[in-house]
mmCIF file of C-alpha atoms in Angstrom:
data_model
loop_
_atom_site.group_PDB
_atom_site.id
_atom_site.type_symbol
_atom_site.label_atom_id
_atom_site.label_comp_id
_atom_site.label_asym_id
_atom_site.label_seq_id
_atom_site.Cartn_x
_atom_site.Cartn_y
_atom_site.Cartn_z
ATOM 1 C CA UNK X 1 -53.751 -22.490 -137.443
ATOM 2 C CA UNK X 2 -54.462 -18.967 -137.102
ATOM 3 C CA UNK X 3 -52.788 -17.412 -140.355
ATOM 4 C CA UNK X 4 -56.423 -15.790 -141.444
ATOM 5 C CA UNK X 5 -56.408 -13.786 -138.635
ATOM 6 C CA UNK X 6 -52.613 -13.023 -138.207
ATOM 7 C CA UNK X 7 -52.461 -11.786 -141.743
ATOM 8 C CA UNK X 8 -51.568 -7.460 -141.255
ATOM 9 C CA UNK X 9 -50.956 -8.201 -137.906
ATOM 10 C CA UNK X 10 -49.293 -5.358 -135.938
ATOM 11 C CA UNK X 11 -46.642 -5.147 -132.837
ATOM 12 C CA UNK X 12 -45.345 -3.153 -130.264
ATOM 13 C CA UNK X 13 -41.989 -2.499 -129.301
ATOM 14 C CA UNK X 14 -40.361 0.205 -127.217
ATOM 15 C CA UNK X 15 -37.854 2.653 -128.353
ATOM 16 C CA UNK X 16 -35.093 0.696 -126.296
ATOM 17 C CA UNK X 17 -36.489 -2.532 -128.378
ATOM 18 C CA UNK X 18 -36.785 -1.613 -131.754
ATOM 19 C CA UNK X 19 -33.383 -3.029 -132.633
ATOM 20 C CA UNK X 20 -34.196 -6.285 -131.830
ATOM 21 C CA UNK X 21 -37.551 -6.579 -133.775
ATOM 22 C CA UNK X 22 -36.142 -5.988 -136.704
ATOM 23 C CA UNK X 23 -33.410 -8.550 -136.213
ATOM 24 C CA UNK X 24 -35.282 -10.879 -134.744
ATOM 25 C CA UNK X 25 -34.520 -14.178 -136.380
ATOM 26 C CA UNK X 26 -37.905 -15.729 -137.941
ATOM 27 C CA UNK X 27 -40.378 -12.526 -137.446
ATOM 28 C CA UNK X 28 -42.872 -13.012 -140.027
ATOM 29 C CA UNK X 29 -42.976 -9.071 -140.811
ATOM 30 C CA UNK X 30 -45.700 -7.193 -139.651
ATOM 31 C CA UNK X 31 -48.039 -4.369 -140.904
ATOM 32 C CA UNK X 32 -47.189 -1.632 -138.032
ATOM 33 C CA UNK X 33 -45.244 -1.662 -135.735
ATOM 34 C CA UNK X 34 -46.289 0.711 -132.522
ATOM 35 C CA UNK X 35 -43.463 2.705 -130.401
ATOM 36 C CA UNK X 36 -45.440 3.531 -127.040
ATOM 37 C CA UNK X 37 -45.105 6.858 -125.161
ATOM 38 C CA UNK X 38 -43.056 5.708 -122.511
ATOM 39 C CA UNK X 39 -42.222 8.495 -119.737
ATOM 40 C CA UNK X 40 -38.686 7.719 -119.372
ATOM 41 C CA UNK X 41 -37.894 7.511 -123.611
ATOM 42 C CA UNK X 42 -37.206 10.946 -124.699
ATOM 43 C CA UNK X 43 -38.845 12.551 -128.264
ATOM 44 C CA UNK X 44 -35.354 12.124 -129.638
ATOM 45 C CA UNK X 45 -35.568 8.450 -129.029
ATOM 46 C CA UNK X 46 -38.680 7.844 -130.110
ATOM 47 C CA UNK X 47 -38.162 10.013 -133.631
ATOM 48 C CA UNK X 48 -34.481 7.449 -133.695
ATOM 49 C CA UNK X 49 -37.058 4.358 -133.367
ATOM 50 C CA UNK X 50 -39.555 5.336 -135.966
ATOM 51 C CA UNK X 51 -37.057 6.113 -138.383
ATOM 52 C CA UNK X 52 -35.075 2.721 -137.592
ATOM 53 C CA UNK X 53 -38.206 1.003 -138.638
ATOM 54 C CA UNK X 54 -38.845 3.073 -141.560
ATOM 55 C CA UNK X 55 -35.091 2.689 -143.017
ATOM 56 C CA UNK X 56 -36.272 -1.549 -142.126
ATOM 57 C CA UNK X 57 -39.053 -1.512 -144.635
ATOM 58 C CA UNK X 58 -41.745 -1.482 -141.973
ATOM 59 C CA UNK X 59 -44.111 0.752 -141.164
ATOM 60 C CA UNK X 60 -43.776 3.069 -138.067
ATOM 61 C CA UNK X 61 -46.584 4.301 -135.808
ATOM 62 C CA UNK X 62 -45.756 6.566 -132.736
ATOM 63 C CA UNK X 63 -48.333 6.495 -129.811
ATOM 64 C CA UNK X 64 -49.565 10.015 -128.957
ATOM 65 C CA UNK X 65 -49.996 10.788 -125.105
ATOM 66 C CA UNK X 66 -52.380 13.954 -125.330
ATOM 67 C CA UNK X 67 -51.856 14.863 -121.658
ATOM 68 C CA UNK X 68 -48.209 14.622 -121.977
ATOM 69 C CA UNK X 69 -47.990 17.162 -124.567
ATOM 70 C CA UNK X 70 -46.438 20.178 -122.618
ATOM 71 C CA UNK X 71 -47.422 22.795 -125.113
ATOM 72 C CA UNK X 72 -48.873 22.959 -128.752
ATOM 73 C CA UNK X 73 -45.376 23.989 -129.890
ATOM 74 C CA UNK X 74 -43.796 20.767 -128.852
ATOM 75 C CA UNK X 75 -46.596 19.139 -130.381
ATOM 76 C CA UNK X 76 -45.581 20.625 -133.653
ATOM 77 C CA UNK X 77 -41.729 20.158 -133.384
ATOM 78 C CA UNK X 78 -42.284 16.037 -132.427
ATOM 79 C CA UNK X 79 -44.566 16.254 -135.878
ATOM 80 C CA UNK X 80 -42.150 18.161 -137.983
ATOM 81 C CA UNK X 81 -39.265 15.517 -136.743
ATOM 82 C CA UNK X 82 -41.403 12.674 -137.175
ATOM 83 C CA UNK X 83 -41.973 13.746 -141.042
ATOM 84 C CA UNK X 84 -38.092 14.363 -141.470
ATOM 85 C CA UNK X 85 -36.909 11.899 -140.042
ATOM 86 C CA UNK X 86 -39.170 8.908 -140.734
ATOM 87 C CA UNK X 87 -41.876 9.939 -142.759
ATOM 88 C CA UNK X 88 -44.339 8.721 -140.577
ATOM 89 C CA UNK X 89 -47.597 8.575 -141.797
ATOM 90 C CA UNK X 90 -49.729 6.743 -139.102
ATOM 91 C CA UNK X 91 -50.084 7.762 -135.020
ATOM 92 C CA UNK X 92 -51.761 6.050 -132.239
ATOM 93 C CA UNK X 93 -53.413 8.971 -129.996
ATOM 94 C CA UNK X 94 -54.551 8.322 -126.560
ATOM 95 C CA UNK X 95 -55.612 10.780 -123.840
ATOM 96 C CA UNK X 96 -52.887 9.031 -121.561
ATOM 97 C CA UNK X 97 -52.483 7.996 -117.860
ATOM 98 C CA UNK X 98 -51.979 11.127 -116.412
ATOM 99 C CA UNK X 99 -54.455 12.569 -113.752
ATOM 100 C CA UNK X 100 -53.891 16.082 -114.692
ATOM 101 C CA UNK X 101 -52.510 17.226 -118.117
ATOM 102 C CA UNK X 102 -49.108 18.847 -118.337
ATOM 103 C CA UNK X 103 -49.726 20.919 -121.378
ATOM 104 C CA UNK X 104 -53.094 22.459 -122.970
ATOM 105 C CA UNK X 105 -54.482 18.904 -124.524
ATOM 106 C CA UNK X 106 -56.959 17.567 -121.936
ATOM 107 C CA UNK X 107 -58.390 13.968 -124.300
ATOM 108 C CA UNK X 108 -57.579 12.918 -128.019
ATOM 109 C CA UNK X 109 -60.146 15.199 -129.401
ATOM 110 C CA UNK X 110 -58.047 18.289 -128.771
ATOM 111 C CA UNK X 111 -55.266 16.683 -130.280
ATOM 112 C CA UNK X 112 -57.072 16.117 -133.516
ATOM 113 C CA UNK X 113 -58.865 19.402 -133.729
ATOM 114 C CA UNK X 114 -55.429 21.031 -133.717
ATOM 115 C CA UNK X 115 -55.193 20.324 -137.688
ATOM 116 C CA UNK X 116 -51.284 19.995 -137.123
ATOM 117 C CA UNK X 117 -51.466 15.843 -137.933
ATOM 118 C CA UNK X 118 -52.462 16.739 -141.641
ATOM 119 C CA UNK X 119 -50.578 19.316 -141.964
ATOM 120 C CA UNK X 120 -47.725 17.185 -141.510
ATOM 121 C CA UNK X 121 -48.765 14.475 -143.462
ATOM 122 C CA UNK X 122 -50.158 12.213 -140.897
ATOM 123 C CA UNK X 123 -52.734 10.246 -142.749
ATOM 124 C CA UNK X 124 -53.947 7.987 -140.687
ATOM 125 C CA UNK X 125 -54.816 7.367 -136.698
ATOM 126 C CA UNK X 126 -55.452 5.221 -134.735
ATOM 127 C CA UNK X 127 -57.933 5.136 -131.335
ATOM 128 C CA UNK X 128 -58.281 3.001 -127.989
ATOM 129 C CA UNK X 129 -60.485 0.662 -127.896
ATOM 130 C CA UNK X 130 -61.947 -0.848 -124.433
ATOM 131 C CA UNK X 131 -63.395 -4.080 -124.729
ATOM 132 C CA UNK X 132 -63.618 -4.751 -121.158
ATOM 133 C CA UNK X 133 -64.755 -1.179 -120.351
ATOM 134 C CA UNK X 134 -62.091 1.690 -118.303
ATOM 135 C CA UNK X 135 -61.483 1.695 -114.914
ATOM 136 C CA UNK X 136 -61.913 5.621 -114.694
ATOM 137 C CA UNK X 137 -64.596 6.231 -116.706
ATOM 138 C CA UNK X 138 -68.614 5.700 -117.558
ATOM 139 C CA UNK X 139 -69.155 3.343 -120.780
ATOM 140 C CA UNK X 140 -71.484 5.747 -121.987
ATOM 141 C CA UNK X 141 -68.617 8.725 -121.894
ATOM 142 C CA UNK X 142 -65.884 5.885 -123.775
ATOM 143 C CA UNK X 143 -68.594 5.348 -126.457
ATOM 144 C CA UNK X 144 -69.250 9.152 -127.254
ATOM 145 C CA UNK X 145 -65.630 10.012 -127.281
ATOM 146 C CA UNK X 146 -65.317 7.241 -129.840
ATOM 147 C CA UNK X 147 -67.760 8.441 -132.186
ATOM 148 C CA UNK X 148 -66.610 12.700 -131.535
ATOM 149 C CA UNK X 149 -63.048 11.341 -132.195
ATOM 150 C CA UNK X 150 -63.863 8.973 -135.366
ATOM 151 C CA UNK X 151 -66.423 11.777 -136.573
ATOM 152 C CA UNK X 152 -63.616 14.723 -136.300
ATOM 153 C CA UNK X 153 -60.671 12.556 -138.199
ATOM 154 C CA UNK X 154 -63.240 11.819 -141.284
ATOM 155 C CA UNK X 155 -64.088 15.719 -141.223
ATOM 156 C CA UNK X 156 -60.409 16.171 -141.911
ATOM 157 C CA UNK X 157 -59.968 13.486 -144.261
ATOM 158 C CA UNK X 158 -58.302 11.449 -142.457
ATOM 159 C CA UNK X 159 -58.201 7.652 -141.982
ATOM 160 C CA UNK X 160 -58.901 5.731 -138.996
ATOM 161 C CA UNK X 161 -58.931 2.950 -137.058
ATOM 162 C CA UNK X 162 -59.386 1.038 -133.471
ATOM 163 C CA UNK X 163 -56.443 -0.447 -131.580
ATOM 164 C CA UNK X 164 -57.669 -2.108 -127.888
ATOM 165 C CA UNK X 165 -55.697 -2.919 -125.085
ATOM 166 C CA UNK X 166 -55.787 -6.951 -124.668
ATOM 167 C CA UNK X 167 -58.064 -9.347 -122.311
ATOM 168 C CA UNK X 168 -58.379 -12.178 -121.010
ATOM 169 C CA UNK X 169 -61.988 -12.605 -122.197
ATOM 170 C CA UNK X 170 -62.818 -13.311 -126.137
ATOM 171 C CA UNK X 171 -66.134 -13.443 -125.375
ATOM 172 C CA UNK X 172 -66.409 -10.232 -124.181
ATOM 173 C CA UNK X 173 -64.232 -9.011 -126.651
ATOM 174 C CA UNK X 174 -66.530 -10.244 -129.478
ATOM 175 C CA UNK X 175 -69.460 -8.431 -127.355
ATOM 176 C CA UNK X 176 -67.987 -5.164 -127.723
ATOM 177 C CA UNK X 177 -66.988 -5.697 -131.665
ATOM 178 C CA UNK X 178 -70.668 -6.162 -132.088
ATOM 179 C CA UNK X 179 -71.418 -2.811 -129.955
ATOM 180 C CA UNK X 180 -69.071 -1.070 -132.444
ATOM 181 C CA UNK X 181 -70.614 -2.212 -135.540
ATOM 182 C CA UNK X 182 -73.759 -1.800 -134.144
ATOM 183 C CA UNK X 183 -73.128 2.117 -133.629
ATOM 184 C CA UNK X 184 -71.810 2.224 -137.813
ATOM 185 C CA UNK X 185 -68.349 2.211 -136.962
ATOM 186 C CA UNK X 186 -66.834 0.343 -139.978
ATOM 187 C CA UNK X 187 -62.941 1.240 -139.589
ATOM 188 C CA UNK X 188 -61.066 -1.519 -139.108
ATOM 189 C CA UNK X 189 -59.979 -2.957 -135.535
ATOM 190 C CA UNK X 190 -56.703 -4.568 -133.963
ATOM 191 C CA UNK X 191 -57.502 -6.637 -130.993
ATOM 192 C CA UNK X 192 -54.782 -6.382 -128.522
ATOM 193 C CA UNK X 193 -53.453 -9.925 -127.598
ATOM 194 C CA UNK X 194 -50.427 -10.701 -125.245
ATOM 195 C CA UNK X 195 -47.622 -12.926 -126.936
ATOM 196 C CA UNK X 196 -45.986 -15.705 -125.020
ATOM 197 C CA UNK X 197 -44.951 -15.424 -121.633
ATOM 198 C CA UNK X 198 -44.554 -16.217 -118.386
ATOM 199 C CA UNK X 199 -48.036 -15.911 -116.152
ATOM 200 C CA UNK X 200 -46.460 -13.882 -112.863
ATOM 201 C CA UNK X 201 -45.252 -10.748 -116.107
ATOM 202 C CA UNK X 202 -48.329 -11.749 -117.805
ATOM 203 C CA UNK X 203 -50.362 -10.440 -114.692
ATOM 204 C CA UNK X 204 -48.240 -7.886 -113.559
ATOM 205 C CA UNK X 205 -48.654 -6.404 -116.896
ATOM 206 C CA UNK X 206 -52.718 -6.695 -117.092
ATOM 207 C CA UNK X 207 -52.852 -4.738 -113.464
ATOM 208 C CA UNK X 208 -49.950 -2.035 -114.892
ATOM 209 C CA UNK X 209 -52.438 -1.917 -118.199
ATOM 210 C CA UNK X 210 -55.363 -1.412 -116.349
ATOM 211 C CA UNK X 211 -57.042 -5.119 -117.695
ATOM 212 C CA UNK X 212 -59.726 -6.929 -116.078
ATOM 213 C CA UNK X 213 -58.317 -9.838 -114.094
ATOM 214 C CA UNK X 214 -61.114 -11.584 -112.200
ATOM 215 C CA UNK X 215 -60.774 -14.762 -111.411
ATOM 216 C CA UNK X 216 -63.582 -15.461 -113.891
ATOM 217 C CA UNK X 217 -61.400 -13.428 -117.150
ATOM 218 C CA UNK X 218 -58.236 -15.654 -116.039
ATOM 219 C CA UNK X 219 -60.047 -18.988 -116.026
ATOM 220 C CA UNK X 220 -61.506 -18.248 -119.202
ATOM 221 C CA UNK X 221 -57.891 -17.411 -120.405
ATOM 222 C CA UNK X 222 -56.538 -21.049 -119.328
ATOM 223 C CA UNK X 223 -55.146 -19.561 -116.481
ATOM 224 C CA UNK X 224 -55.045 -20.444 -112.497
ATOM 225 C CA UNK X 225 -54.226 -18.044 -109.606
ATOM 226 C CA UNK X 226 -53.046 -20.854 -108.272
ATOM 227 C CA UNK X 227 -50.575 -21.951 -110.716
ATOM 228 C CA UNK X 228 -48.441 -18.760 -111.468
ATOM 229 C CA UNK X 229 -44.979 -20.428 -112.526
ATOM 230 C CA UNK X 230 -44.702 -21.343 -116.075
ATOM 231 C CA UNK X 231 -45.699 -19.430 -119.161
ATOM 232 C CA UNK X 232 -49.258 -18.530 -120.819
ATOM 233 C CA UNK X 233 -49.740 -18.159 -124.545
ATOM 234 C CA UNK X 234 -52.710 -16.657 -126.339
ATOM 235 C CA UNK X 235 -53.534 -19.757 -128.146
ATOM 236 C CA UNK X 236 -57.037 -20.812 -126.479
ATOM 237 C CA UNK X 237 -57.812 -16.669 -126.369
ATOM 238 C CA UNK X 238 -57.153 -16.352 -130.318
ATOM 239 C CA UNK X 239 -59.165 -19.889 -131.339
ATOM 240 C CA UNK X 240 -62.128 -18.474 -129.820
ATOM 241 C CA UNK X 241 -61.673 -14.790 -131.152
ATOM 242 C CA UNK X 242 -61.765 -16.393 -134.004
ATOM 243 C CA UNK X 243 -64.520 -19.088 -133.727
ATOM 244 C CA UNK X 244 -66.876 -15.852 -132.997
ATOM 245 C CA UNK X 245 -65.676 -13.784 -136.078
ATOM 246 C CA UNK X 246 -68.331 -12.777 -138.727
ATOM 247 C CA UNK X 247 -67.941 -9.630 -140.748
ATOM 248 C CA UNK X 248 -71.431 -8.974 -141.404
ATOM 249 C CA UNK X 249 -71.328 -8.742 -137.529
ATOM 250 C CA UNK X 250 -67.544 -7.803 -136.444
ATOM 251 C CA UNK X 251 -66.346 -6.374 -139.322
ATOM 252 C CA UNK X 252 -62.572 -6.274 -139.992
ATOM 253 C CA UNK X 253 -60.473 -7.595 -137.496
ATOM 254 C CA UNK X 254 -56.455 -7.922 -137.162
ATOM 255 C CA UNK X 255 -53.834 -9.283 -134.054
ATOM 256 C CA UNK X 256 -52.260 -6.566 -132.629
ATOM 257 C CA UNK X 257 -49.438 -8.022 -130.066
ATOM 258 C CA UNK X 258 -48.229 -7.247 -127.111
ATOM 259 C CA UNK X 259 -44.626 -9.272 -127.049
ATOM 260 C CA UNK X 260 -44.461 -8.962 -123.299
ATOM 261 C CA UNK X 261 -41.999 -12.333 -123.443
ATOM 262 C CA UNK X 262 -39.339 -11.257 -125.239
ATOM 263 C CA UNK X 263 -39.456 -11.443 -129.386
ATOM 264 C CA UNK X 264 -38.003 -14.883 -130.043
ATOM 265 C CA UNK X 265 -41.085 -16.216 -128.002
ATOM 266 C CA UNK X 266 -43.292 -14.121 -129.839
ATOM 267 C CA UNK X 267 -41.523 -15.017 -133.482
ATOM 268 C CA UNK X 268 -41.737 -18.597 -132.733
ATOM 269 C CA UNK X 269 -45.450 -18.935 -131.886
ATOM 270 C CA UNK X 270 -46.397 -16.119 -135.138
ATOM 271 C CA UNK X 271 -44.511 -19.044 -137.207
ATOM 272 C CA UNK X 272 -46.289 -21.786 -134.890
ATOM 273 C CA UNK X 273 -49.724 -20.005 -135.558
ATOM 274 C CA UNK X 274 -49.602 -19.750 -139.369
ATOM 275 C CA UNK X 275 -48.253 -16.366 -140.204
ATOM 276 C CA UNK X 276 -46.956 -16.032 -143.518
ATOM 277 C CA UNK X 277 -45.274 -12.935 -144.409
ATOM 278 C CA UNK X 278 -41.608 -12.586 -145.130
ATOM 279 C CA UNK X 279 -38.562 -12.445 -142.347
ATOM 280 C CA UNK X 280 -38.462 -9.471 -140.836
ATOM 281 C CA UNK X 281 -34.305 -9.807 -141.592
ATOM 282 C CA UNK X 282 -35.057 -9.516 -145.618
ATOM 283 C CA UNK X 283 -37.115 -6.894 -145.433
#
């Protein structure tokens, strides 16, 4: 149904998690898989989960929390590790949640300007895309830092591309692909989808995330505020996505997944939807 689109797709899965992605019985495999910063995971557990993943056959990619950074130092040590210990190759750098940073990196840009991802052999990263626009700041600041960032990684020679956070609006997602072209932005881009799950997590996770959740965005979803038991799957969300697609206008696309349900829910609808890649298990 939706194997076009699903083809590369990518994942996330927590340091705690990565064991069971890449057992997960019938997980077509996919083309990254992201470990997110997560406050309470240690480096040493994140460097364990990359290298899991690399000694799978997959392909690692470590989010990046700039403001989290306590010094450049520690930058360079979670680097080094990251390059012994997995060969990692790809990073996903945000600024981060944090009001006030705890080391000397203030946004992404700082990170980057560092030189210390080339230098140990990072060759491609990735940047946050906001389709539906960020709660703490203007759209004309987002679209500047997107073209400083993307402008400063080709200066280096390094690769790039645009990973959002997922909505509940395809429409408006397709808006803002357009935008991006529009501007000469050519690198490729993962739309963030959720995978299968129940509608109370699915919620809880949009107003944790940050996502616009009118009552407008849900509807448009297939979802009711007044029906919150029972699960929610990106189906209707994707078939439109995808119904708007044109590369002359939206360029390269790819899935990247949030399995908020669990990874059996999220393996059976990737084999549901028409992904066709080998088990994760033979990789």
């Amino acid at each position: 149904m939706f194997s076009d689109i699903l083809a590369h797709y990518s994942i996330e899965a927590t340091a705690k998690d990565v064991g069971a992605i890449i057992i997960a019985d019938g997980l077509p495999c996919p083309a990254e898989v992201y470990v997110p910063y997560l406050p309470e995971e240690s480096d040493a557990s994140r460097i364990e989960a990359c290298a899991m993943i690399r000694r799978a056959g997959l392909e690692p990619v470590l989010h990046l929390s700039a403001r989290r950074l306590t010094s450049l130092m520690a930058l360079e040590t979670l680097l080094a590790a990251l390059r012994d210990q997995a060969q990692i190759e790809r990073v996903f750098l945000i600024a981060g949640d944090l009001a006030q940073p705890v080391g000397p990196f203030s946004d992404s840009l700082s990170v980057i300007e560092t030189g210390l991802l080339e230098s140990h052999g990072i060759r491609t990263v990735g940047i946050a895309g906001h389709p539906d626009g960020h709660p703490d700041v203007a759209d004309d600041v987002m679209w500047q830092s997107m073209d400083d960032k993307l402008a400063a990684l080709g200066k280096r020679g390094l690769g790039s591309q645009i990973v959002t956070q997922f909505s509940f609006d395809a429409q408006q997602v397709l808006t803002w692909l357009r935008a991006v072209r529009a501007r000469g932005v050519t690198e490729a881009v993962r739309v963030g989808i959720p995978g299968p799950t129940g509608v109370r997590t699915l919620l809880r996770y949009a107003t944790r995330c940050g996502v616009a959740a009118s009552a407008g965005a849900i509807a448009k979803y297939g979802l009711s505020l007044g029906r919150l038991l029972g699960n929610a799957g990106p189906d209707r969300f994707v078939s439109e996505l995808r119904a708007g697609l044109d590369p002359a206008e939206t360029g390269q696309v790819h899935l990247h997944i949030f399995p908020f349900g669990g990874f059996a829910q999220t393996a059976d609808w990737l084999v549901r939807s028409g992904a066709r890649s080998p088990d994760c298990r033979a990789a």
